[in-house]
Coordinates of C-alpha atoms in Angstrom, one line a residue:
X263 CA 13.1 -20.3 17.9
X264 CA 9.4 -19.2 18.9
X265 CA 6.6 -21.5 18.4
X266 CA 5.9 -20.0 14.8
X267 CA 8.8 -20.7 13.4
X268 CA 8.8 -24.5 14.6
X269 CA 5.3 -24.7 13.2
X270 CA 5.3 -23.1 10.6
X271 CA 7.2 -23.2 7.1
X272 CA 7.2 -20.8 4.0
X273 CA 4.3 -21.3 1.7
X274 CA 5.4 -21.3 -2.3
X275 CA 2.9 -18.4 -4.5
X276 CA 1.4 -21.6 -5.9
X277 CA -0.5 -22.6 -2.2
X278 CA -1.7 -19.0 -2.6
X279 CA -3.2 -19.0 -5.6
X280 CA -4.7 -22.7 -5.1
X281 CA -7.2 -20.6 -3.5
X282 CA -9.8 -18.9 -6.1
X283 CA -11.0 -16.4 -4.1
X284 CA -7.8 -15.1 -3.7
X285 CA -7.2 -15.7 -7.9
X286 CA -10.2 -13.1 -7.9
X287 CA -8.9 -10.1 -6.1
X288 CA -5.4 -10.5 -7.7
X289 CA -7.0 -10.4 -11.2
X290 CA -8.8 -7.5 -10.7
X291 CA -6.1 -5.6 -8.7
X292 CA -3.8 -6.8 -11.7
X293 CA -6.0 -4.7 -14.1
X294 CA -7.3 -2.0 -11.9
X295 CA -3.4 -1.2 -11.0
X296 CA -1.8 -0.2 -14.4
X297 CA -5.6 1.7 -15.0
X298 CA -5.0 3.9 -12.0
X299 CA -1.7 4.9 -13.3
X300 CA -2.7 5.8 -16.6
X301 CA -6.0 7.7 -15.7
X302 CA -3.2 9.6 -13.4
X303 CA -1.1 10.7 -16.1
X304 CA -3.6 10.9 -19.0
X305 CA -5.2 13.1 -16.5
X306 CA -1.8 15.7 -15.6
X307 CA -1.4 15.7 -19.6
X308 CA -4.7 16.7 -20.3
X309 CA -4.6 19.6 -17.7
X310 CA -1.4 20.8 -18.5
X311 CA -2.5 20.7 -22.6
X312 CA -5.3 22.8 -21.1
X313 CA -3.8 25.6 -19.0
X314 CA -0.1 25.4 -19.6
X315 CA 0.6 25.5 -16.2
X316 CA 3.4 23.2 -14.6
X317 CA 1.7 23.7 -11.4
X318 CA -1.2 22.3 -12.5
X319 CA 0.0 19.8 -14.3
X320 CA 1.8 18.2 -11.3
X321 CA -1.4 19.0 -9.2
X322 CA -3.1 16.9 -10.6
X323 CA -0.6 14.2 -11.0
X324 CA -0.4 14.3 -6.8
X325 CA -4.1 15.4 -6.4
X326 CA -5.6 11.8 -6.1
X327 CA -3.5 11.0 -2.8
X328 CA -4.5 13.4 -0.6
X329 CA -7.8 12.9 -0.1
X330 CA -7.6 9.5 0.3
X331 CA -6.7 9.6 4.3
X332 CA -10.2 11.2 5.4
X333 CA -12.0 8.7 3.3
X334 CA -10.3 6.0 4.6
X335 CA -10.8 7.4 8.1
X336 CA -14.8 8.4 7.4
X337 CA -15.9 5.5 5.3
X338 CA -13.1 3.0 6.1
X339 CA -15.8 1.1 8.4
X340 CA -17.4 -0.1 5.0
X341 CA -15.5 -2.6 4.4
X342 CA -16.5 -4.3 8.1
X343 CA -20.1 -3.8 6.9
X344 CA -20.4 -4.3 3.4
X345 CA -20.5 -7.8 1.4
X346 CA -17.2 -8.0 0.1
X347 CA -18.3 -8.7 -3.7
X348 CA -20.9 -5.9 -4.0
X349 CA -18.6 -3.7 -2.6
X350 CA -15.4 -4.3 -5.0
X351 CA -17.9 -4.3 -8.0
X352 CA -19.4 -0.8 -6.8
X353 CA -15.8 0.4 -6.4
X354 CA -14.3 -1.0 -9.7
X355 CA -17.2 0.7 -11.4
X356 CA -17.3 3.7 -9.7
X357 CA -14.0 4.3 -11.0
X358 CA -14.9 2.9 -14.2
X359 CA -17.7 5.4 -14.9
X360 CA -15.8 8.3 -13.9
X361 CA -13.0 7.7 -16.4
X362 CA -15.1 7.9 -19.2
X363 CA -16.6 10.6 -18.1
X364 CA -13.4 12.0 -18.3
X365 CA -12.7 10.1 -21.7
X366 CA -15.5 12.5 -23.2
X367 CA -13.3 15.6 -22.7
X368 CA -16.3 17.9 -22.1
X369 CA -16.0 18.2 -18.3
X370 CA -13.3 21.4 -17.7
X371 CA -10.4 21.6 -15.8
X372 CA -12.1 22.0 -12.2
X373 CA -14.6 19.7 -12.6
X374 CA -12.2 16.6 -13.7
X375 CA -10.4 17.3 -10.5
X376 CA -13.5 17.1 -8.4
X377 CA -14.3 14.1 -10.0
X378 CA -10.9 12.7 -9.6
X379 CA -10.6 13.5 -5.7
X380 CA -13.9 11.7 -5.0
X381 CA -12.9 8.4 -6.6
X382 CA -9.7 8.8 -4.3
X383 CA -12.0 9.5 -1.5
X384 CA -13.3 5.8 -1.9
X385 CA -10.4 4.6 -3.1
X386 CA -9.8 3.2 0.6
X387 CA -12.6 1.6 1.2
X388 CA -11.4 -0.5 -1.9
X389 CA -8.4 -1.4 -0.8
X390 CA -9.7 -2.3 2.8
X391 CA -12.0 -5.1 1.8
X392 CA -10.1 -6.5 -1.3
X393 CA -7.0 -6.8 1.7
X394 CA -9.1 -8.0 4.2
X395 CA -10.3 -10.7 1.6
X396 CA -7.0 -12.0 1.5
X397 CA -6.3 -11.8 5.3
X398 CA -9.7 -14.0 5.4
X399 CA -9.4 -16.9 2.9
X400 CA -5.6 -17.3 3.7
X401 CA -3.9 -18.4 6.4
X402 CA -0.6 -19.0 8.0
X403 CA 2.2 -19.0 5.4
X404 CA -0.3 -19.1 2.4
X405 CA -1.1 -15.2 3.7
X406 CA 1.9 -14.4 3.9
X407 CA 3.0 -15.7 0.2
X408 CA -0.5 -14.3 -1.2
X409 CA 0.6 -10.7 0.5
X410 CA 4.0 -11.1 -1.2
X411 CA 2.2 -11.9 -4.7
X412 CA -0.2 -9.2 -4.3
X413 CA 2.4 -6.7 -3.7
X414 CA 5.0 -7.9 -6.2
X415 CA 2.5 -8.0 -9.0
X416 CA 1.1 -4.4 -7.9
X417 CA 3.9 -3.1 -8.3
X418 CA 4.9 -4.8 -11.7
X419 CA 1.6 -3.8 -12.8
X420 CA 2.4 0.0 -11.7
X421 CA 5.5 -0.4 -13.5
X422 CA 3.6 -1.9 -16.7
X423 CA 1.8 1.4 -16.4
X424 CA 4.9 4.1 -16.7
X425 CA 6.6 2.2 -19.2
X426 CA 3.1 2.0 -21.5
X427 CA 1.1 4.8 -20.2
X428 CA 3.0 7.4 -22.0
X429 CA 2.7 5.6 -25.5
X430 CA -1.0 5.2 -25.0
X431 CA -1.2 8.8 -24.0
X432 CA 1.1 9.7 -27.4
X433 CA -0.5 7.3 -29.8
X434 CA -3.9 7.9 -29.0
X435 CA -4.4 11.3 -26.7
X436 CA -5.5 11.7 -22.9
X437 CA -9.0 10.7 -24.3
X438 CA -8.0 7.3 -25.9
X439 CA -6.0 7.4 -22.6
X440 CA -9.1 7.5 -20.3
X441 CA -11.0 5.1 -22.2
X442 CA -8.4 2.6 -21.8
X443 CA -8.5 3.1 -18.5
X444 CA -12.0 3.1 -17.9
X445 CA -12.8 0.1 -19.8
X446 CA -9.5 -1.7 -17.4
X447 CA -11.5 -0.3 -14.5
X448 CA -14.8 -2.3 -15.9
X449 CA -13.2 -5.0 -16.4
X450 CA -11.9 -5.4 -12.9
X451 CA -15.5 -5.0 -11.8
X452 CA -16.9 -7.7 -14.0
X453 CA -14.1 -10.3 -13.1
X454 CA -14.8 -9.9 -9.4
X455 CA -18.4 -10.4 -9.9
X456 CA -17.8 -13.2 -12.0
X457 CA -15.1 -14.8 -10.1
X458 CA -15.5 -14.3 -6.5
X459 CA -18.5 -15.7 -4.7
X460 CA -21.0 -13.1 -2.5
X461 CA -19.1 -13.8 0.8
X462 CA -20.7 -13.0 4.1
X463 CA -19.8 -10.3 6.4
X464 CA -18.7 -12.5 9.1
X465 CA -19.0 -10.5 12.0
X466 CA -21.0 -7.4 13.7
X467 CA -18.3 -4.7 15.1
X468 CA -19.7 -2.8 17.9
X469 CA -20.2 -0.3 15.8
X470 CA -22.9 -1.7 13.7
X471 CA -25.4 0.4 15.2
X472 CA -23.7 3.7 14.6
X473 CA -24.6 5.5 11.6
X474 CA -21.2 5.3 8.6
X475 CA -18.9 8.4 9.5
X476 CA -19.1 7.7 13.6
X477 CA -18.8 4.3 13.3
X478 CA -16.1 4.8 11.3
X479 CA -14.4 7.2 13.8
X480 CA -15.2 5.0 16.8
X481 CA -13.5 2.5 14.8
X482 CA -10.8 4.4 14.0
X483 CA -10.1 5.1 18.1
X484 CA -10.0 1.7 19.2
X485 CA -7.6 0.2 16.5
X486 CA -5.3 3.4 17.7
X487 CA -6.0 2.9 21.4
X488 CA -3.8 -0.1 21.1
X489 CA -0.4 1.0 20.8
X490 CA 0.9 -2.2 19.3
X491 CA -1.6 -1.5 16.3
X492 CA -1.0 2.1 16.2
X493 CA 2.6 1.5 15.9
X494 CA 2.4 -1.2 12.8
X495 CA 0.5 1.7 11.4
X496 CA 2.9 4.2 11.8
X497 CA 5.3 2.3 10.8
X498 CA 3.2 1.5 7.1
X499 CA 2.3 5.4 6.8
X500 CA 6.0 7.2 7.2
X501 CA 8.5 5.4 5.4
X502 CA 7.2 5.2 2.1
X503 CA 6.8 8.9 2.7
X504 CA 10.2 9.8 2.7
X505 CA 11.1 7.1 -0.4
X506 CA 8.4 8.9 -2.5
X507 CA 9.6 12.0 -1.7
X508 CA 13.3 10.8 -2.8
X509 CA 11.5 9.5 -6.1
X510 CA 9.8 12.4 -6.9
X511 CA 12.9 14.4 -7.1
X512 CA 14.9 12.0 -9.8
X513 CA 13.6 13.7 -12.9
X514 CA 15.2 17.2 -11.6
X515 CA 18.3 14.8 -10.3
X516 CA 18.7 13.0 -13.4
X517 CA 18.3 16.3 -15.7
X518 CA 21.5 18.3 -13.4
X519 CA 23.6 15.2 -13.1
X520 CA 23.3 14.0 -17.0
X521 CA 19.8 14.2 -19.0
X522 CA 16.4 14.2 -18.6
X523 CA 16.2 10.5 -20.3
X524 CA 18.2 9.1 -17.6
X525 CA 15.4 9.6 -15.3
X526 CA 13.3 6.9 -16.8
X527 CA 15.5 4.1 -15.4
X528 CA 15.8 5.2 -11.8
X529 CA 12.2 6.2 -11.8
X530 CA 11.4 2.2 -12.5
X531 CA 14.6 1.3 -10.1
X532 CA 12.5 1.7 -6.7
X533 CA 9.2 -0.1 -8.1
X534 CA 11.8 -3.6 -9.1
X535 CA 13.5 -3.4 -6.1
X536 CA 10.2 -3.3 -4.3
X537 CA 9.1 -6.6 -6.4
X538 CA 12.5 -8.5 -6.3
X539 CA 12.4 -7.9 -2.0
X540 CA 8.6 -8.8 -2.1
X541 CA 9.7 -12.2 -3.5
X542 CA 12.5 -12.7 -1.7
X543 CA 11.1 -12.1 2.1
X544 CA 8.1 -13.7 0.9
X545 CA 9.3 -16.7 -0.9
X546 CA 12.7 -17.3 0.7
X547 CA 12.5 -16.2 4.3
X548 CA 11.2 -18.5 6.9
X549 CA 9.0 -16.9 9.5
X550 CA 12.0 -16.4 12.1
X551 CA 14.0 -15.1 9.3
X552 CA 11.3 -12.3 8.5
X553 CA 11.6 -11.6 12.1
X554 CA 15.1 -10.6 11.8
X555 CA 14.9 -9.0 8.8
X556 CA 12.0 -6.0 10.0
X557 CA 14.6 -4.1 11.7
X558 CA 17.7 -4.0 8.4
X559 CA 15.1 -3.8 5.6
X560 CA 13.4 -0.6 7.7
X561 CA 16.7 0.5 8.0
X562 CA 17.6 -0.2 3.8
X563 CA 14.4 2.5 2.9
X564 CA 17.2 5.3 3.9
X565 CA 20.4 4.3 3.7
X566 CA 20.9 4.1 0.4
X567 CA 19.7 7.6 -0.3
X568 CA 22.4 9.0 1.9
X569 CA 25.2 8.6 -0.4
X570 CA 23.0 11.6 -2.9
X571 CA 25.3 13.7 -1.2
X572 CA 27.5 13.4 -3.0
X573 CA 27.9 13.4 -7.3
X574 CA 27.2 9.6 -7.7
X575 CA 28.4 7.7 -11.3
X576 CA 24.8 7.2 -12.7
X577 CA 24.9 3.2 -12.4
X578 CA 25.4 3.5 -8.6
X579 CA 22.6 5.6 -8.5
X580 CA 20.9 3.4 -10.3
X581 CA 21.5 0.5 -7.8
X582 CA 21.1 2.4 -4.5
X583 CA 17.5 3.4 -5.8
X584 CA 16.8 -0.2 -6.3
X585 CA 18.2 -1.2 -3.0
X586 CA 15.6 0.9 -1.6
X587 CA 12.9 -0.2 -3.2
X588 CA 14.4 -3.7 -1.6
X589 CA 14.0 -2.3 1.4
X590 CA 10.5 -1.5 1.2
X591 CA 9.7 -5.5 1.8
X592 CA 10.2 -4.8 5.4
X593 CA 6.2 -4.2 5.4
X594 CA 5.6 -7.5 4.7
X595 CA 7.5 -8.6 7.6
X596 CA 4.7 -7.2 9.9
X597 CA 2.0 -8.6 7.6
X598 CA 1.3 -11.5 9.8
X599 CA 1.3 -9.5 13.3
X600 CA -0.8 -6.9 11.7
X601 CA -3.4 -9.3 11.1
X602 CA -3.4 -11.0 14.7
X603 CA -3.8 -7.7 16.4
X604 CA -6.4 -6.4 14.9
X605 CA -9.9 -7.4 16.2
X606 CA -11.5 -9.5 13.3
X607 CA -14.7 -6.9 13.0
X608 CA -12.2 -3.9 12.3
X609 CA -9.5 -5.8 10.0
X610 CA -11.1 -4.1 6.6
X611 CA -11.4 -0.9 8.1
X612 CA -7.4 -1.3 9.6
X613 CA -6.7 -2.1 6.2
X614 CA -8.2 1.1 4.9
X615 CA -6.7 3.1 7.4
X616 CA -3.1 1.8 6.3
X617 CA -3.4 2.0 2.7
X618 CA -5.3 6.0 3.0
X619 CA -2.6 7.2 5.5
X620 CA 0.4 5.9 3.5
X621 CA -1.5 7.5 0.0
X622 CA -1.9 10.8 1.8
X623 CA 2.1 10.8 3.1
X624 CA 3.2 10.0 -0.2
X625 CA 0.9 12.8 -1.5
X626 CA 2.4 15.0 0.5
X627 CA 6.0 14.3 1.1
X628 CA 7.0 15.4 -3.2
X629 CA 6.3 19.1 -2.2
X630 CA 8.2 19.0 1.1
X631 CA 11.5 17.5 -0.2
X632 CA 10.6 19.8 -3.2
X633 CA 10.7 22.6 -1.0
X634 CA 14.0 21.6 0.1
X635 CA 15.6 20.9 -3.4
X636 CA 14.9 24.7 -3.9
X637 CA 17.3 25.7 -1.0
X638 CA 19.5 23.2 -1.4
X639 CA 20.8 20.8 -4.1
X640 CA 18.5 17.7 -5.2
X641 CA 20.9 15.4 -4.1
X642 CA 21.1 17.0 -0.7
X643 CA 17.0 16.7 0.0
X644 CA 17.3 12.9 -1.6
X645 CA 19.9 12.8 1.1
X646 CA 17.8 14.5 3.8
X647 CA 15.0 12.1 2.7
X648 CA 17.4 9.3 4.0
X649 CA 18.4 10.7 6.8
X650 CA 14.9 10.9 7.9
X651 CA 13.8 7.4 7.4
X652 CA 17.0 6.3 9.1
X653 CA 16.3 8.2 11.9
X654 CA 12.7 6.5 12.2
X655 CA 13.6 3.2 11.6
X656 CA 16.5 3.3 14.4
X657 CA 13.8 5.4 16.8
X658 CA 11.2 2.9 16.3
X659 CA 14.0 -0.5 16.2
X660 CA 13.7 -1.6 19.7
X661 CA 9.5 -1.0 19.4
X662 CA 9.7 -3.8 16.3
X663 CA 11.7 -5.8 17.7
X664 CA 9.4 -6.2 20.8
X665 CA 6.4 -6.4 18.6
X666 CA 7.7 -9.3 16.9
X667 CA 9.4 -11.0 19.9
X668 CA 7.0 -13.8 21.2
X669 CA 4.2 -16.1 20.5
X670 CA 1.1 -17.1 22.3
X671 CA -1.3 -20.2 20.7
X672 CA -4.0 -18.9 18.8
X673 CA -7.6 -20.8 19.6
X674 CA -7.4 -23.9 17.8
X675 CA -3.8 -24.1 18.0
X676 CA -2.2 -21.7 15.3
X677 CA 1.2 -20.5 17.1
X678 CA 0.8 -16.7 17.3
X679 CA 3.4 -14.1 18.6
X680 CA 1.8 -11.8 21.6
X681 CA 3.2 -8.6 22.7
X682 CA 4.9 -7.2 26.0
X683 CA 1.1 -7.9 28.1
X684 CA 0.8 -11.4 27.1
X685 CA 4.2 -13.5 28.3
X686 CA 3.2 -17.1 28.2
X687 CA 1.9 -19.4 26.4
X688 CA -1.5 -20.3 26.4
X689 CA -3.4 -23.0 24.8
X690 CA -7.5 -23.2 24.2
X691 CA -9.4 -25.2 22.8
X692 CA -11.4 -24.2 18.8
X693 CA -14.3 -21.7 18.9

């Protein structure tokens, strides 16, 4: 047992949220997530009404991802610079003001998509300083629990948004559609800068003194020149890719195999399984325990999709999509060493880089395992899909393992795990 798990027990959601700062960003991320998905899909309907073209239609649905990995990677080093508060506000409204814009219905086809890939551009920079937010008012096993929450209830908000987006989108149009949104994007705003005091930047990075985009970049080398950190964030970015590109292909699945209206089901089936292992690592498991479980719950994002090869009975398939989506909790195993690595003045801007690069893979993975589909059967790319993240996870096995293998004391006596350059245990004394 490492000095972390005899120091250390499992915090219960309620030590998290004890903490109001932390109440602040989950409340706005609680509204801002089921807004996102229905300014997604009001917007695919409203361009496919518009042009009638499939291609289109699905463009835009995927659109918003893409461009997310050169804004986190440009402007990422934002939320290292920026007051926390002014920043979410300015992001929530951003996003806000350009969903009613869209709510009008007077902009055409091209210019909603302009306007919807520079909100994804910033969309980053979001996510980085809301996350390092959390990493900063929590610590320990509170983190750890507050990560699980936040997780868990993004993706039961995401969920909240499938199952109601498409009867907003019926009962009231892609208009009434984007004003719901944008008014859930407001909202966000106004409870973050009602609820969550104007915190201090808390330190300069060495890139201070360089203008946005190079510091950014000069950020963006020295997290990767650490290969420690550059593996954690390989390891965030690729598999999801491969799980979104199983997901995407269900609807074609579901529609060969039995009907289109069995699609619904396993398209939410990844999303629970994602919340039910987000509360069990992060409720249940003891910090040895997550230990262990990196390496199997890396390996469960693939395994269960190898079994499309064959013709499944639909509850089966049913299960195996939400053993997946179980599997995807393997992140939050690597929360805490995530955090220790990175240098305190680049945490919001590692944070960026995580959430942009894993957006962008899962933007581009649907048309790759699409690709596939065409030459082969859907079952046989969901398959390929799991072959590929089983082949990462056992490539990059013995790499975990080593990442998450020992423990140095922090200053001021936190046990902390060190890697492969740091062997002993060393104590000093509070900074």
């Amino acid at each position: 047992m490492s000095a972390t798990d005899a120091g250390e027990r499992t915090a219960s959601y309620r030590d998290a949220l004890a903490e109001p700062r932390f109440r602040a960003v989950l409340g706005a991320q609680t509204l801002a997530v089921p807004a996102d998905t229905l300014r997604t899909l009001a917007l695919s309907v409203s361009v496919y009404r518009a042009t009638d073209s499939p291609l289109l239609g699905a463009l835009a649905y995927g659109l918003p991802f893409v461009p997310q990995l050169v804004g986190g990677s440009l402007l990422g080093v934002l939320a290292d610079r920026v007051r926390p508060r002014r920043l979410i506000v300015a992001g929530y409204a951003v996003d806000g003001v350009v969903t009613l814009v869209l709510a009008a219905g007077r902009t055409p086809v091209w210019g909603s998509l302009v306007l919807v890939v520079a909100v994804a551009f910033v969309t980053p920079v979001l996510i980085g300083v809301s996350s390092r937010v959390v990493a900063r008012v929590l610590d320990g096993e509170r983190y750890v629990a507050g990560r699980s929450l936040s997780l868990t209830t993004a993706s039961l908000a995401q969920l909240l948004g499938l199952a109601a987006g498409g009867g907003v989108v019926a009962a009231l149009g892609p208009g009434g559609a984007f004003l719901v949104a944008g008014v859930l994007h407001l909202a966000a705003g106004l409870w973050v800068r009602v609820r969550l005091p104007d915190l201090l930047v808390p330190g300069a990075a060495p890139t201070e003194r360089s203008g946005t985009v190079r510091g950014a970049w000069e950020g963006t080398r020295r997290l990767f020149r650490d290969s420690r950190i550059r593996t954690l964030i390989t390891l965030y970015w690729v598999p999801p890719a491969f799980v979104t590109g199983a997901e995407s292909l269900v609807v074609p699945y579901a529609t060969d195999r039995w009907s289109p209206g069995r699609a619904g089901l396993l398209l939410a089936a990844v999303p629970a399984g994602v919340s039910v292992g987000m509360v069990l690592v992060g409720r249940c498991a003891t910090p040895a325990a997550r230990d262990r479980l990196a390496v199997p719950l890396l390996l469960l994002t693939g395994t269960p999709l190898l079994p499309y090869w064959l013709p499944l009975p639909y509850a089966l398939a049913l299960a195996l999509y939400g053993l997946c989506g179980i599997g995807m909790a393997y992140a939050l195993c690597l929360q805490s060493r995530f955090r220790e690595l990175v240098p305190a003045e680049n945490l919001g801007q590692a944070f960026s880089l995580v959430a942009s690069g894993t957006m962008t893979a899962q933007g581009l993975s649907p048309p790759v395992f699409g690709t596939v589909a065409e030459f082969l059967s859907t079952g046989s790319a969901i398959g390929l899909a799991g072959v590929a993240a089983v082949l990462f996870a056992a490539l990059r096995a013995s790499r975990v393992r080593a990442l998450l293998a020992r423990a140095v004391v922090r200053p001021g006596g936190t046990p902390q795990r060190s890697g492969a350059r740091r062997p002993t245990i060393r104590r000093q004394g509070r900074q």
